[in-house]
Structure formats: C-alpha cells, structure tokens
Coordinates of N, CA and C in Angstrom, one line a residue:
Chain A
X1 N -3.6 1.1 16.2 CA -2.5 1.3 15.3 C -2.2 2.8 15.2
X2 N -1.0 3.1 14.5 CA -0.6 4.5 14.5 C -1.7 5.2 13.5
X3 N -1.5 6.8 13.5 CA -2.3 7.3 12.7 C -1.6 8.1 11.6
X4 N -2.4 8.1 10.7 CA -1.9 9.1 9.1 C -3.0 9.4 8.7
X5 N -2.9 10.8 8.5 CA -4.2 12.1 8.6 C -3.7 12.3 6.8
X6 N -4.4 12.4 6.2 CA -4.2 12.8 4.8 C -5.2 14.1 4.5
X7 N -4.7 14.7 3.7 CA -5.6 16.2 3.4 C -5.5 16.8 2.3
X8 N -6.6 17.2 1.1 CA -7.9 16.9 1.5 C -8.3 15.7 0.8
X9 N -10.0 15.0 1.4 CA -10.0 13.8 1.0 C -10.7 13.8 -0.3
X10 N -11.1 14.6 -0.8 CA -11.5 15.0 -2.5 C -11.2 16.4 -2.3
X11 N -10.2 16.4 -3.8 CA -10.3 17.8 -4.7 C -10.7 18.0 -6.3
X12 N -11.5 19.1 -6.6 CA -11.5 19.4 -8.0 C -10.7 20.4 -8.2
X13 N -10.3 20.1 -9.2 CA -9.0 21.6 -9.5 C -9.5 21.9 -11.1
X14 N -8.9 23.3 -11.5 CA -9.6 23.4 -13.0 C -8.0 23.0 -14.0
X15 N -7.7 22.5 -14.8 CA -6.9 22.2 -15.6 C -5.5 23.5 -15.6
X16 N -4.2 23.1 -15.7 CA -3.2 23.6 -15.2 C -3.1 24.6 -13.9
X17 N -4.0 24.4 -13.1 CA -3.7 24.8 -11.5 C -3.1 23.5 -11.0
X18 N -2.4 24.2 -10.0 CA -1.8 23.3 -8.7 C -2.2 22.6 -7.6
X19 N -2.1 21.6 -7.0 CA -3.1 21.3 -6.0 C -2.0 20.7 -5.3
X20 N -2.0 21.0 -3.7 CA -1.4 20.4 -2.5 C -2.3 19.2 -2.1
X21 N -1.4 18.2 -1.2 CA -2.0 17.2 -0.7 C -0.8 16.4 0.3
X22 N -1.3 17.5 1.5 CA -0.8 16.6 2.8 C -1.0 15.6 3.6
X23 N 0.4 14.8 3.9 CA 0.2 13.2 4.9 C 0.8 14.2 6.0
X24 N 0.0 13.7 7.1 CA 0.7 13.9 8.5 C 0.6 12.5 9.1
X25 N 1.7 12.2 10.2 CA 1.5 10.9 11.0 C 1.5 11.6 12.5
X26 N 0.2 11.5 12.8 CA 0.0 12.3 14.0 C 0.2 11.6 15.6
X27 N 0.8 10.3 15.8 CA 1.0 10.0 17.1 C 2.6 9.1 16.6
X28 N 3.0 9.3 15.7 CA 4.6 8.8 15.8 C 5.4 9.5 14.7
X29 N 6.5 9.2 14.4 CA 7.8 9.8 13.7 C 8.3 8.8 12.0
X30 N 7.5 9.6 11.3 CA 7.8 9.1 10.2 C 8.7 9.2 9.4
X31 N 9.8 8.3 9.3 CA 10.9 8.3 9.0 C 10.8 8.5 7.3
X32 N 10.1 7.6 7.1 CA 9.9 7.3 5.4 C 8.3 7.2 5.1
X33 N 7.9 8.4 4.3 CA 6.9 8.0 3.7 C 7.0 7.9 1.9
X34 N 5.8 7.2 1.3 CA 5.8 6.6 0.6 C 4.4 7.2 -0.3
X35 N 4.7 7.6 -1.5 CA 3.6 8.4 -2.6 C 3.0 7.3 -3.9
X36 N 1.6 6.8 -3.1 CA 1.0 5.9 -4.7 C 0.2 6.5 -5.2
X37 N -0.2 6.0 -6.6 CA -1.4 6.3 -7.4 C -2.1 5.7 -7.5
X38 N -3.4 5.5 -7.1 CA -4.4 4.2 -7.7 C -5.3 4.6 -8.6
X39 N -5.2 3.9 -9.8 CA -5.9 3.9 -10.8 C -7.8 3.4 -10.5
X40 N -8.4 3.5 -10.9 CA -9.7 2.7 -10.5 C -9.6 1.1 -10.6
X41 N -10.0 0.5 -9.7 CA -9.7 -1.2 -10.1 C -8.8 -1.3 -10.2
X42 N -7.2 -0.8 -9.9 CA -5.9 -1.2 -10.1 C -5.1 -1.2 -9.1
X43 N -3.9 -1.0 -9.2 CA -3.4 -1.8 -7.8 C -2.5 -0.2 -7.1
X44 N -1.7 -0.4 -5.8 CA -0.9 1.2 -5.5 C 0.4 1.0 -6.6
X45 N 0.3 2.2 -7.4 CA 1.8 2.3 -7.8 C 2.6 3.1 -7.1
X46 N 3.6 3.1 -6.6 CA 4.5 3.5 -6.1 C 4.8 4.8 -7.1
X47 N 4.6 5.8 -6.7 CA 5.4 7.2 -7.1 C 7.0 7.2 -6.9
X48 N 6.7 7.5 -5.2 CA 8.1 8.1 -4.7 C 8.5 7.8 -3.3
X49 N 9.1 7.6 -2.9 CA 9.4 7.4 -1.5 C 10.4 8.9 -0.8
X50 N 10.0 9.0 0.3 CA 10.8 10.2 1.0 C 11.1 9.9 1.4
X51 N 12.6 10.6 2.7 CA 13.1 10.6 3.5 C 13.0 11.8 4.3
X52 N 13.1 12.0 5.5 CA 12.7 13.5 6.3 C 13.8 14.0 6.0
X53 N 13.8 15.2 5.4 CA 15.1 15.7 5.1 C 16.2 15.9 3.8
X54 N 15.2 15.0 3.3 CA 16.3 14.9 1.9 C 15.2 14.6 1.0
X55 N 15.9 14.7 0.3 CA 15.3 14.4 -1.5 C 14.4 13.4 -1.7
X56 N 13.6 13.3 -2.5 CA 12.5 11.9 -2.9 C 13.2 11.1 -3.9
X57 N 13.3 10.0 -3.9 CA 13.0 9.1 -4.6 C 12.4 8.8 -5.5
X58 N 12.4 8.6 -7.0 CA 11.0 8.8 -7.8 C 11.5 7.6 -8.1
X59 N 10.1 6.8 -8.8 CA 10.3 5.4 -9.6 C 10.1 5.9 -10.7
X60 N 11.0 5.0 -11.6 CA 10.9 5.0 -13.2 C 9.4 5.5 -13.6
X61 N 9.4 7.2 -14.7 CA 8.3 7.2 -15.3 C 7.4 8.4 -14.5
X62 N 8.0 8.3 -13.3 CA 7.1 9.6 -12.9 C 8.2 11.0 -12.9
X63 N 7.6 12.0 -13.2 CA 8.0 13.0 -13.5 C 8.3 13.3 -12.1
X64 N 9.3 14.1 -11.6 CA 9.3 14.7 -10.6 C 9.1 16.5 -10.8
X65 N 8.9 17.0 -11.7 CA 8.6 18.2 -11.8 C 7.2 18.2 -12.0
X66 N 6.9 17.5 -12.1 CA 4.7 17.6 -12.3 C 4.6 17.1 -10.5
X67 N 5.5 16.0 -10.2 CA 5.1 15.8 -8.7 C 6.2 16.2 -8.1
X68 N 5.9 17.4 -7.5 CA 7.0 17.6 -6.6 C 6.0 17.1 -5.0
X69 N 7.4 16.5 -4.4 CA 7.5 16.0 -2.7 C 8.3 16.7 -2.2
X70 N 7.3 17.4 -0.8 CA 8.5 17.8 0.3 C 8.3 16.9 1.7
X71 N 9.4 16.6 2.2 CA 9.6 15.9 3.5 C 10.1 16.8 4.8
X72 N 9.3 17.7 5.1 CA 9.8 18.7 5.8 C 10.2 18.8 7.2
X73 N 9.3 17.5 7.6 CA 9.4 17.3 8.7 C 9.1 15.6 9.3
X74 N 9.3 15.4 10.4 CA 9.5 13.8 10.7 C 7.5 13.9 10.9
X75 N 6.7 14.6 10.5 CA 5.6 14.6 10.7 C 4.4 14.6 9.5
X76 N 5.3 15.0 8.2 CA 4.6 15.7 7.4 C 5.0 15.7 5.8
X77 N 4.6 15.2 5.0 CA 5.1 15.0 3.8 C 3.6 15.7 2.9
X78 N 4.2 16.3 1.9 CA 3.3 17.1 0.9 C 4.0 16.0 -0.4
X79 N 2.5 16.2 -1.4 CA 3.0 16.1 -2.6 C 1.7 17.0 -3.2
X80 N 2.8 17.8 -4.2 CA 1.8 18.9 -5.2 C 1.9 18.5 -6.4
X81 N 1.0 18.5 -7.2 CA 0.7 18.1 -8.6 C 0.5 19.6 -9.3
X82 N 1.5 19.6 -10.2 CA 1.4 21.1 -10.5 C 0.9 21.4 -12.3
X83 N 0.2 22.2 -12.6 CA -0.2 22.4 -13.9 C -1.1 20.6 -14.2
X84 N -1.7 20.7 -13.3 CA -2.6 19.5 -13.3 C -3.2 19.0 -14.9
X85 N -3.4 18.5 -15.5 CA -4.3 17.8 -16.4 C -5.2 16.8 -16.2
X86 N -5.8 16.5 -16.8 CA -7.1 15.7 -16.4 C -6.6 14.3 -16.7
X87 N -5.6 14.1 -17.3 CA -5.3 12.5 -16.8 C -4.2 12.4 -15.8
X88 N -4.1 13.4 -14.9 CA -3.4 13.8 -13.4 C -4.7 12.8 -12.5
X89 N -6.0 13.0 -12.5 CA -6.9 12.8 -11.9 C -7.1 11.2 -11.6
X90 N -7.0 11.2 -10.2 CA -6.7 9.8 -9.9 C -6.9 9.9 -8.1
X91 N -6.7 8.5 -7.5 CA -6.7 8.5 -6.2 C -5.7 8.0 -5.6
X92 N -4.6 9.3 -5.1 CA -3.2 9.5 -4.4 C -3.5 8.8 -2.9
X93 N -2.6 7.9 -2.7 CA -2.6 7.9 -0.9 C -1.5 7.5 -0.7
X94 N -1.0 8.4 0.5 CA 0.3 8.1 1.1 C 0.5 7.0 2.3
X95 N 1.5 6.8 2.4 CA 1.6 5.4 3.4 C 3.2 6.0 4.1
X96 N 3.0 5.8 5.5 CA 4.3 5.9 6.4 C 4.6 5.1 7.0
X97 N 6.0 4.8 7.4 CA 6.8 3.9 8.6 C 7.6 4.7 9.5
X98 N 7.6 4.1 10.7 CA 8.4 4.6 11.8 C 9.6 4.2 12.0
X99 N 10.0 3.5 11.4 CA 11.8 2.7 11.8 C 12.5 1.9 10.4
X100 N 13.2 1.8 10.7 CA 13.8 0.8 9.7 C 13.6 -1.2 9.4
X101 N 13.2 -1.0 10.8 CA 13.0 -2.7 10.8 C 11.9 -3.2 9.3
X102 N 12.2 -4.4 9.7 CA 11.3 -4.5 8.1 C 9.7 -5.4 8.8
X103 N 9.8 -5.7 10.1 CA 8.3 -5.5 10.8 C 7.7 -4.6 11.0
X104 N 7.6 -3.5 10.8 CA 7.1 -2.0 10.5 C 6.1 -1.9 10.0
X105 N 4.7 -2.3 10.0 CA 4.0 -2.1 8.8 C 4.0 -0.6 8.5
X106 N 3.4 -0.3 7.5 CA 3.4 0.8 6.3 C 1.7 1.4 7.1
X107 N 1.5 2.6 7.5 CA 0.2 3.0 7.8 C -0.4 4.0 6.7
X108 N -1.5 4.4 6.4 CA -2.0 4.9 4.7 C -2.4 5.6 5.6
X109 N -3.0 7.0 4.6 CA -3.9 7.9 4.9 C -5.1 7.6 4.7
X110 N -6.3 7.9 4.2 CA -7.5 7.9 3.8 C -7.5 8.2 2.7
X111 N -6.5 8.6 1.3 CA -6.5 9.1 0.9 C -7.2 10.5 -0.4
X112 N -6.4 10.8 -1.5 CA -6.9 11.8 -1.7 C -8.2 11.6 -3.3
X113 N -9.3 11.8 -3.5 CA -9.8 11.5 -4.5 C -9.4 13.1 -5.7
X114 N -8.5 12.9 -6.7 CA -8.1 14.4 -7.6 C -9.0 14.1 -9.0
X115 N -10.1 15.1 -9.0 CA -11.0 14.9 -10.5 C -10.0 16.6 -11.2
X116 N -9.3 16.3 -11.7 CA -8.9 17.9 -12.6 C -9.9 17.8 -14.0
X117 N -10.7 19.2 -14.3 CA -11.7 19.1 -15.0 C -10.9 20.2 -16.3
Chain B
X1 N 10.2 -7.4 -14.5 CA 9.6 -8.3 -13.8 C 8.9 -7.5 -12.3
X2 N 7.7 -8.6 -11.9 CA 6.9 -8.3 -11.2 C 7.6 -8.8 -9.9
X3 N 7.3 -8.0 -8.9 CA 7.6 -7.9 -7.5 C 6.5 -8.9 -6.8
X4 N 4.9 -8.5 -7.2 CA 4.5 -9.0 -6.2 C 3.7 -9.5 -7.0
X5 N 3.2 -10.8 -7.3 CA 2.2 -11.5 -8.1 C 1.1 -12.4 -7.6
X6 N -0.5 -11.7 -8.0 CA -1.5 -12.0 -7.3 C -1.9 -12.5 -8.4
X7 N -2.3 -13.8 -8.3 CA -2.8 -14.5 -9.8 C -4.5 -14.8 -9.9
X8 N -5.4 -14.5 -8.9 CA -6.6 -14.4 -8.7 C -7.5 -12.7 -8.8
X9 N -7.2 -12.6 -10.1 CA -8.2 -11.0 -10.3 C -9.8 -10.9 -9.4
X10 N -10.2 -12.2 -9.2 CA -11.3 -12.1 -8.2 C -12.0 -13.4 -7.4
X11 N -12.7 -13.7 -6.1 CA -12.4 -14.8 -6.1 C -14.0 -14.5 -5.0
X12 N -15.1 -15.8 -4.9 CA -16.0 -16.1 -3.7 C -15.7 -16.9 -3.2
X13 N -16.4 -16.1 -2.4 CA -16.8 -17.5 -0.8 C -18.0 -17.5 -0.3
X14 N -18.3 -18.7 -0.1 CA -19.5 -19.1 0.9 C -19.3 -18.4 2.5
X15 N -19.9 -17.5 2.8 CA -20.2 -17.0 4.2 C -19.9 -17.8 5.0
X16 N -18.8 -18.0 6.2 CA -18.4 -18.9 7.2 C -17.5 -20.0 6.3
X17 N -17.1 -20.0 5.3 CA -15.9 -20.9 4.5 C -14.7 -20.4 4.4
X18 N -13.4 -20.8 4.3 CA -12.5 -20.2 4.3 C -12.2 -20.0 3.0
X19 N -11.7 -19.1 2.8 CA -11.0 -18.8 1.7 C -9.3 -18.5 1.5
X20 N -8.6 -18.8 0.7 CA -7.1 -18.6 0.6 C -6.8 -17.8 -1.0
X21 N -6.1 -16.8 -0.5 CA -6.3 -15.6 -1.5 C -4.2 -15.9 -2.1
X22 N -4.0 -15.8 -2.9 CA -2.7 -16.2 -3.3 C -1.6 -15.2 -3.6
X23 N -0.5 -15.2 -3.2 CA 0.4 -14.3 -3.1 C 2.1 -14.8 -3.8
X24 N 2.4 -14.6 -4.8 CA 4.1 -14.7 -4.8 C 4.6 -13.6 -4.9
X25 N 6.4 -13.6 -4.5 CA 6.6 -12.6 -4.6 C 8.3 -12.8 -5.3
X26 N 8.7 -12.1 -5.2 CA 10.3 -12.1 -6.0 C 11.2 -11.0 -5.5
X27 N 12.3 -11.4 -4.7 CA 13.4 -10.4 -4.3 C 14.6 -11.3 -4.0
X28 N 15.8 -10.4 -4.2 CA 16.9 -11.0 -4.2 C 17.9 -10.1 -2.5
X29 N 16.8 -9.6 -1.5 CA 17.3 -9.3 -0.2 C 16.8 -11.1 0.7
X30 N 17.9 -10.7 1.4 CA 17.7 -11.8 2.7 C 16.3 -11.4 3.6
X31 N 16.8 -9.6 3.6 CA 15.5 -9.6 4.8 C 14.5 -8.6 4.1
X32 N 13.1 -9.3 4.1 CA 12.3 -8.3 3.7 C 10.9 -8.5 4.9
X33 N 10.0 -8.2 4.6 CA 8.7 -7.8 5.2 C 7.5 -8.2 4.3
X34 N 6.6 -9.4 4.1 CA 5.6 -9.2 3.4 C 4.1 -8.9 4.4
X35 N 3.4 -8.5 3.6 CA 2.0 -7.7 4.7 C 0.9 -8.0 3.6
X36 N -0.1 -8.2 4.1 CA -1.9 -8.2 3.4 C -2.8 -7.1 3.8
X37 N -3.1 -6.2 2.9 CA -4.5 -4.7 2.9 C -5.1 -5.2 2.6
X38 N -6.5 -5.1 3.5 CA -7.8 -4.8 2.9 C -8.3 -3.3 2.4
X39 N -8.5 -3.3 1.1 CA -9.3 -2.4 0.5 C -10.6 -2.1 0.4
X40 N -11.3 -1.5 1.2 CA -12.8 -1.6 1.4 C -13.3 -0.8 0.1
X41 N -14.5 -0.5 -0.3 CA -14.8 0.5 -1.4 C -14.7 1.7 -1.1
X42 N -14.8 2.5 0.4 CA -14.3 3.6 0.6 C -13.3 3.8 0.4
X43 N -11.8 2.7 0.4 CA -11.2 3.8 -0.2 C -9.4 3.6 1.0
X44 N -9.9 3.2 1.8 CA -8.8 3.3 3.1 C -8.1 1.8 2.8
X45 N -6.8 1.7 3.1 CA -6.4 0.7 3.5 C -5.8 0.0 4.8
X46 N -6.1 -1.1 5.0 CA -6.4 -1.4 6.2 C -5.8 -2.8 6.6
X47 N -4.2 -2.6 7.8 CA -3.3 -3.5 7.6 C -4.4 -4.8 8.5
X48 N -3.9 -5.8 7.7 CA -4.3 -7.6 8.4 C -3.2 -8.2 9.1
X49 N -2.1 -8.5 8.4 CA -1.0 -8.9 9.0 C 0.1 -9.1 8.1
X50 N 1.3 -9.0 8.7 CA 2.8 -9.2 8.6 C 3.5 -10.7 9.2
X51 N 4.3 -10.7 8.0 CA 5.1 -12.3 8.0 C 7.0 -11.4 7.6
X52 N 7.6 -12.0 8.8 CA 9.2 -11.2 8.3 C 9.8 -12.8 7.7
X53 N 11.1 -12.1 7.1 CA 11.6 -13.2 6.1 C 12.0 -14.0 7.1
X54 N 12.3 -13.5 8.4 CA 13.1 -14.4 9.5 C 12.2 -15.0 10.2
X55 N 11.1 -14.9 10.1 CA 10.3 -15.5 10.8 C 10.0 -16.9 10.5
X56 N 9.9 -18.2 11.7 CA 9.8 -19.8 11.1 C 8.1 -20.1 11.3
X57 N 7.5 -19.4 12.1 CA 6.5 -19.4 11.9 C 5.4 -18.9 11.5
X58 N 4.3 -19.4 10.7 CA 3.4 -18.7 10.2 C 2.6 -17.5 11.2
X59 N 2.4 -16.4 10.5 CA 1.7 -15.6 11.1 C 0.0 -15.5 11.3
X60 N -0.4 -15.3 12.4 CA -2.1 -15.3 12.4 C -2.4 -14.1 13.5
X61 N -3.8 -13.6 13.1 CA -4.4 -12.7 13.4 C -5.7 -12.6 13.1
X62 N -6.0 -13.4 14.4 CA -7.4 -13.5 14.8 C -8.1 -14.3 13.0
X63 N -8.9 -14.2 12.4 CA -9.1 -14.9 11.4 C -8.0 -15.0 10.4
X64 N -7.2 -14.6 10.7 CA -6.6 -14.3 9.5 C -4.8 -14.8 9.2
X65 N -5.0 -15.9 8.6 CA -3.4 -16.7 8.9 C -2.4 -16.6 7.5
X66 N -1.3 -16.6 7.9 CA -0.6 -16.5 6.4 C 0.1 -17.9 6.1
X67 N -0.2 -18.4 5.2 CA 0.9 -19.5 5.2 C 2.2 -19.0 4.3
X68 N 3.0 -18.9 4.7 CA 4.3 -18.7 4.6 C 5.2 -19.6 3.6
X69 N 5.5 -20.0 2.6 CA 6.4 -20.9 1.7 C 7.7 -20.3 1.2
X70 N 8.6 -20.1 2.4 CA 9.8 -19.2 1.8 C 10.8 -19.8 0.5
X71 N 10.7 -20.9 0.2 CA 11.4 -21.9 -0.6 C 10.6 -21.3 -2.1
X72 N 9.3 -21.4 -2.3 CA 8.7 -21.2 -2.8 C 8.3 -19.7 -3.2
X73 N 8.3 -18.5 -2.4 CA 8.3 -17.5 -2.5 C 6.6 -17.4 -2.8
X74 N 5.7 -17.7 -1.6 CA 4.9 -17.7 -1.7 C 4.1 -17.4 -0.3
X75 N 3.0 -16.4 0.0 CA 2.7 -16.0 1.3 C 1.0 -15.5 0.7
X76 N 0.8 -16.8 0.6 CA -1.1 -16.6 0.9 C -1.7 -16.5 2.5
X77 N -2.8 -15.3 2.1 CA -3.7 -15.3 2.9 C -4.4 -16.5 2.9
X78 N -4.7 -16.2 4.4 CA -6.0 -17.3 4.4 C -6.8 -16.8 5.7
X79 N -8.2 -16.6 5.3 CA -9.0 -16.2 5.8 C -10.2 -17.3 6.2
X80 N -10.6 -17.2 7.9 CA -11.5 -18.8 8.1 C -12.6 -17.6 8.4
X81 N -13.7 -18.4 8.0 CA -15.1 -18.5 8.9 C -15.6 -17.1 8.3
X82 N -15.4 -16.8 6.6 CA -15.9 -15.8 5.8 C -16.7 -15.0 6.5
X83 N -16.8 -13.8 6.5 CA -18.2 -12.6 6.7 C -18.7 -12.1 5.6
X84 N -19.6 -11.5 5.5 CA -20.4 -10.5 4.6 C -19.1 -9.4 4.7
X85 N -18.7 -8.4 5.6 CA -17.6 -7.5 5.6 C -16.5 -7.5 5.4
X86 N -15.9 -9.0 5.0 CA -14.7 -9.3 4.6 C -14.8 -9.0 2.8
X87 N -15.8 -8.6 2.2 CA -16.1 -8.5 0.8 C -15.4 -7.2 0.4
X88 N -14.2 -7.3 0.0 CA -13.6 -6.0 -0.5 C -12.1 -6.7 -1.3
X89 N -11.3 -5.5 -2.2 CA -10.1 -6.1 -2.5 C -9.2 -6.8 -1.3
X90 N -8.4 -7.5 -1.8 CA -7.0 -7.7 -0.9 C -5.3 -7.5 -1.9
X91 N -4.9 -7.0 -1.2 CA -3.3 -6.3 -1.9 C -2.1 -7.0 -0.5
X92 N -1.4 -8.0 -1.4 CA -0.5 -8.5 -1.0 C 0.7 -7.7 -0.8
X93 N 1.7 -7.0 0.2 CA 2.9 -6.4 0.1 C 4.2 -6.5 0.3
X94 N 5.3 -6.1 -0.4 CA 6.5 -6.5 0.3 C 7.2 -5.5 0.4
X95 N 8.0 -5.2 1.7 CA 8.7 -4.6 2.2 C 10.1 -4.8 2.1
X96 N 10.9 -4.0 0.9 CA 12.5 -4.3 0.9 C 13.5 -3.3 0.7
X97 N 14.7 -3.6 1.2 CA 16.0 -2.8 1.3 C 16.8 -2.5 2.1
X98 N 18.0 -1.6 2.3 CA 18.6 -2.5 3.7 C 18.2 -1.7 4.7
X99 N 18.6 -1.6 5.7 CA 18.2 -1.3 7.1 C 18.8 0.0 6.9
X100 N 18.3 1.1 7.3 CA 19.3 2.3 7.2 C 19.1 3.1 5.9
X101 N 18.7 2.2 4.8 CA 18.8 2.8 3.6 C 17.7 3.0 2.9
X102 N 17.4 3.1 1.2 CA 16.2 3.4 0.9 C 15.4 2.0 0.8
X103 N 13.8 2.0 1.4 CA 13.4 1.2 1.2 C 12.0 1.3 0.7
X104 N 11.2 0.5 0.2 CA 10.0 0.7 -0.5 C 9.1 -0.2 -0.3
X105 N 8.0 0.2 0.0 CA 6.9 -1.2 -0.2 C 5.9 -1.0 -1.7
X106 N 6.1 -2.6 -2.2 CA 5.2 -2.6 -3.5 C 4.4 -3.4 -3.3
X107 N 3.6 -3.3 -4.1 CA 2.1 -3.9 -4.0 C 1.8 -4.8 -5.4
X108 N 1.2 -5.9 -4.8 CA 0.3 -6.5 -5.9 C -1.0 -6.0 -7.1
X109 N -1.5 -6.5 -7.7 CA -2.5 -5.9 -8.6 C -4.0 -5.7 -7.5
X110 N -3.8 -7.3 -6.4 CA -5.0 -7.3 -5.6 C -5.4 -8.4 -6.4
X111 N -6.8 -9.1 -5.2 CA -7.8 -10.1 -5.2 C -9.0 -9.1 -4.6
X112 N -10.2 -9.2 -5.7 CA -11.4 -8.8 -5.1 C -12.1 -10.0 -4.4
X113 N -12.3 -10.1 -3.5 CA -13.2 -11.0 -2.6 C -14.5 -10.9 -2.7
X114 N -15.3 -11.8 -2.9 CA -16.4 -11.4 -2.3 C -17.4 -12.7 -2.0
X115 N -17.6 -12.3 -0.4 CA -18.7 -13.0 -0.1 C -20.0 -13.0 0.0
X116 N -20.4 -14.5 -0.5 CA -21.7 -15.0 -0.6 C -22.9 -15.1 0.7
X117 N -23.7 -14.4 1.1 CA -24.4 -15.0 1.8 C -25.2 -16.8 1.8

C-alpha cells in the first residue's frame, strides 16, 4: 500500500512553545489529508481536513489558531500546535487519500506521540 | 448524533475461533465508503478492508470478511481462524461527501480484541 511518513514520532516541548509535525505521502498525490487526536484508549477525533491548496477545514471545537494546518503541497501537510499546554499533549496522526472515489482507503502516518511538560 | 457506533468496548476469542466485531453507522449520502483499522499498541494504523455503499457484495480479505447489512446500516467485521497477533483495537470507518468536494472519514470509539491462547 501507499506510504505516509509522519515526523517526528515523539516530541517533548516545554509549555507555550510551538511544535511542528509533518505528514508526507511519499509514493502518491495527496489530495486530502485528514488531522486526528487520539486520546489514550479513545477513538481518532477528527481535527481538520485539508485540501492542497486551500484552507482547512476544522470540526466543531477545535481552535484553529492553537492548530494551525498548512497544505502546501500535493505531498505534504503540517500541523503546528502553537503556545502548547500540557493538555495539548496527546497522540496526533494524520491520515491521506489520493482521489475522490470513496474506495480510496485513508493511509495514516505512524503518528506523533506530544508530552508538553 | 454518532456517525459511527461500536457497541462492544472489548471483546475475546478463543485462538483459531472466529470472532465478529460490530459496526453501525448513520449517513444520509447515497455514496459513502466504510473501512476496518487495526490498532496495534504501537500505535500505527493498519487498513483491513473496505465495503463501498454500491457494492452487492460482501467484502473479504484473506481472514477477514465484512458482512455488509445496508438496510440495516450495519457492517461488521468478521474475523476467522483468530491468532495471538490479531489482539489489538479495531476502529470501524466511514468515508462521506460528494465526489469533488469536502470529504471526511470518522471513526468509531473501537473494539479491543483480544485473543486467548
């Protein structure tokens, strides 16, 4: 199956610093990628969805100024968590698709483990 | 209201028994996409298989069959001939919105599995 490189796969950050965390989809064209949160024992919540090129999508509840998303490229989606706090700390993983069909599955990164102390 | 409803927070099996892990779901598109992750405790998710709304028949992959109840809005896994490695969560998914436009996959809460030697 296709691949999605996520980076990095644990970070500590010290309380109100910023932390980046890149998806790349390294053998195809990711039209739409997709930003969750997983709680410990809980399920993916859906952040945000991107588009290459345009603006994210946030779902009800998530800030988009604490998570800012860039979709910069059909390769590469960032999300930075900025002025982090320690209930920021959680395990982010992104998930991409290649087309619009809706047999597409969704491919995840590895994702990211964020302890903010 | 819930999108994707997994009513088994956790479930065993006897080693080489099958097990059927339960899934509903709720949307008001014609065409959607539903899919099953394995969640290992590392951390990655890891696609099993995809059932499209247009599809008349059940989907399988290699152990792993879906039965499909579109009337019902219902698309359990079912997994034969258990392993010791199949012991990890499962996250039911659905894939919706129109072709071209924004689309999102949500996710269930999950079924932890776990098998019995």
């Amino acid at each position: 199956g296709a691949v999605v490189s996520q980076h990095p796969s644990r970070v500590i950050c010290k309380s109100g610093t910023s932390v980046k965390i890149e998806c790349r989809s390294l053998d195809f064209q990711a039209t739409t990628m997709f930003w969750y949160r997983q709680f410990p024992k809980q399920s993916l919540m859906l952040m945000a969805t991107s588009n290459e090129g345009s603006k994210a999508t946030y779902e009800q509840g998530v800030e988009k100024d604490k998570f800012l998303i860039n979709h910069a490229s059909l390769t590469l989606s960032t999300l930075t968590v900025t002025s982090a706090h320690p209930e920021d700390s959680s395990f982010y993983i992104c998930s991409a698709i290649n087309g619009q069909g809706m047999n597409t599955e969704a491919f995840f990164g590895q994702g990211t483990r964020l302890t903010v102390v | 209201a819930q999108k994707i409803t997994q009513t088994q927070p956790g479930m065993f099996v006897q080693e080489k028994e099958a097990v059927t892990l339960d899934c509903t779901y709720d949307t008001s598109d014609q065409s959607y996409g539903l899919f099953w992750y394995k969640q290992p405790s590392s951390g990655e998710m890891i696609f099993l298989i995809y059932q499209g709304s247009y599809d008349e028949q059940n989907a399988t992959e290699g152990r792993y069959s879906l039965n499909f109840q579109k009337a019902r809005k219902s698309a359990n896994l079912v997994i034969s001939a258990s392993q010791l490695g199949d012991s990890a969560m499962y996250f039911c998914a659905m894939r919706e919105g129109p072709s071209g436009g924004y689309q999102k996959v949500t996710f269930g809460i999950g079924t932890k599995l776990q098998v019995i030697p």
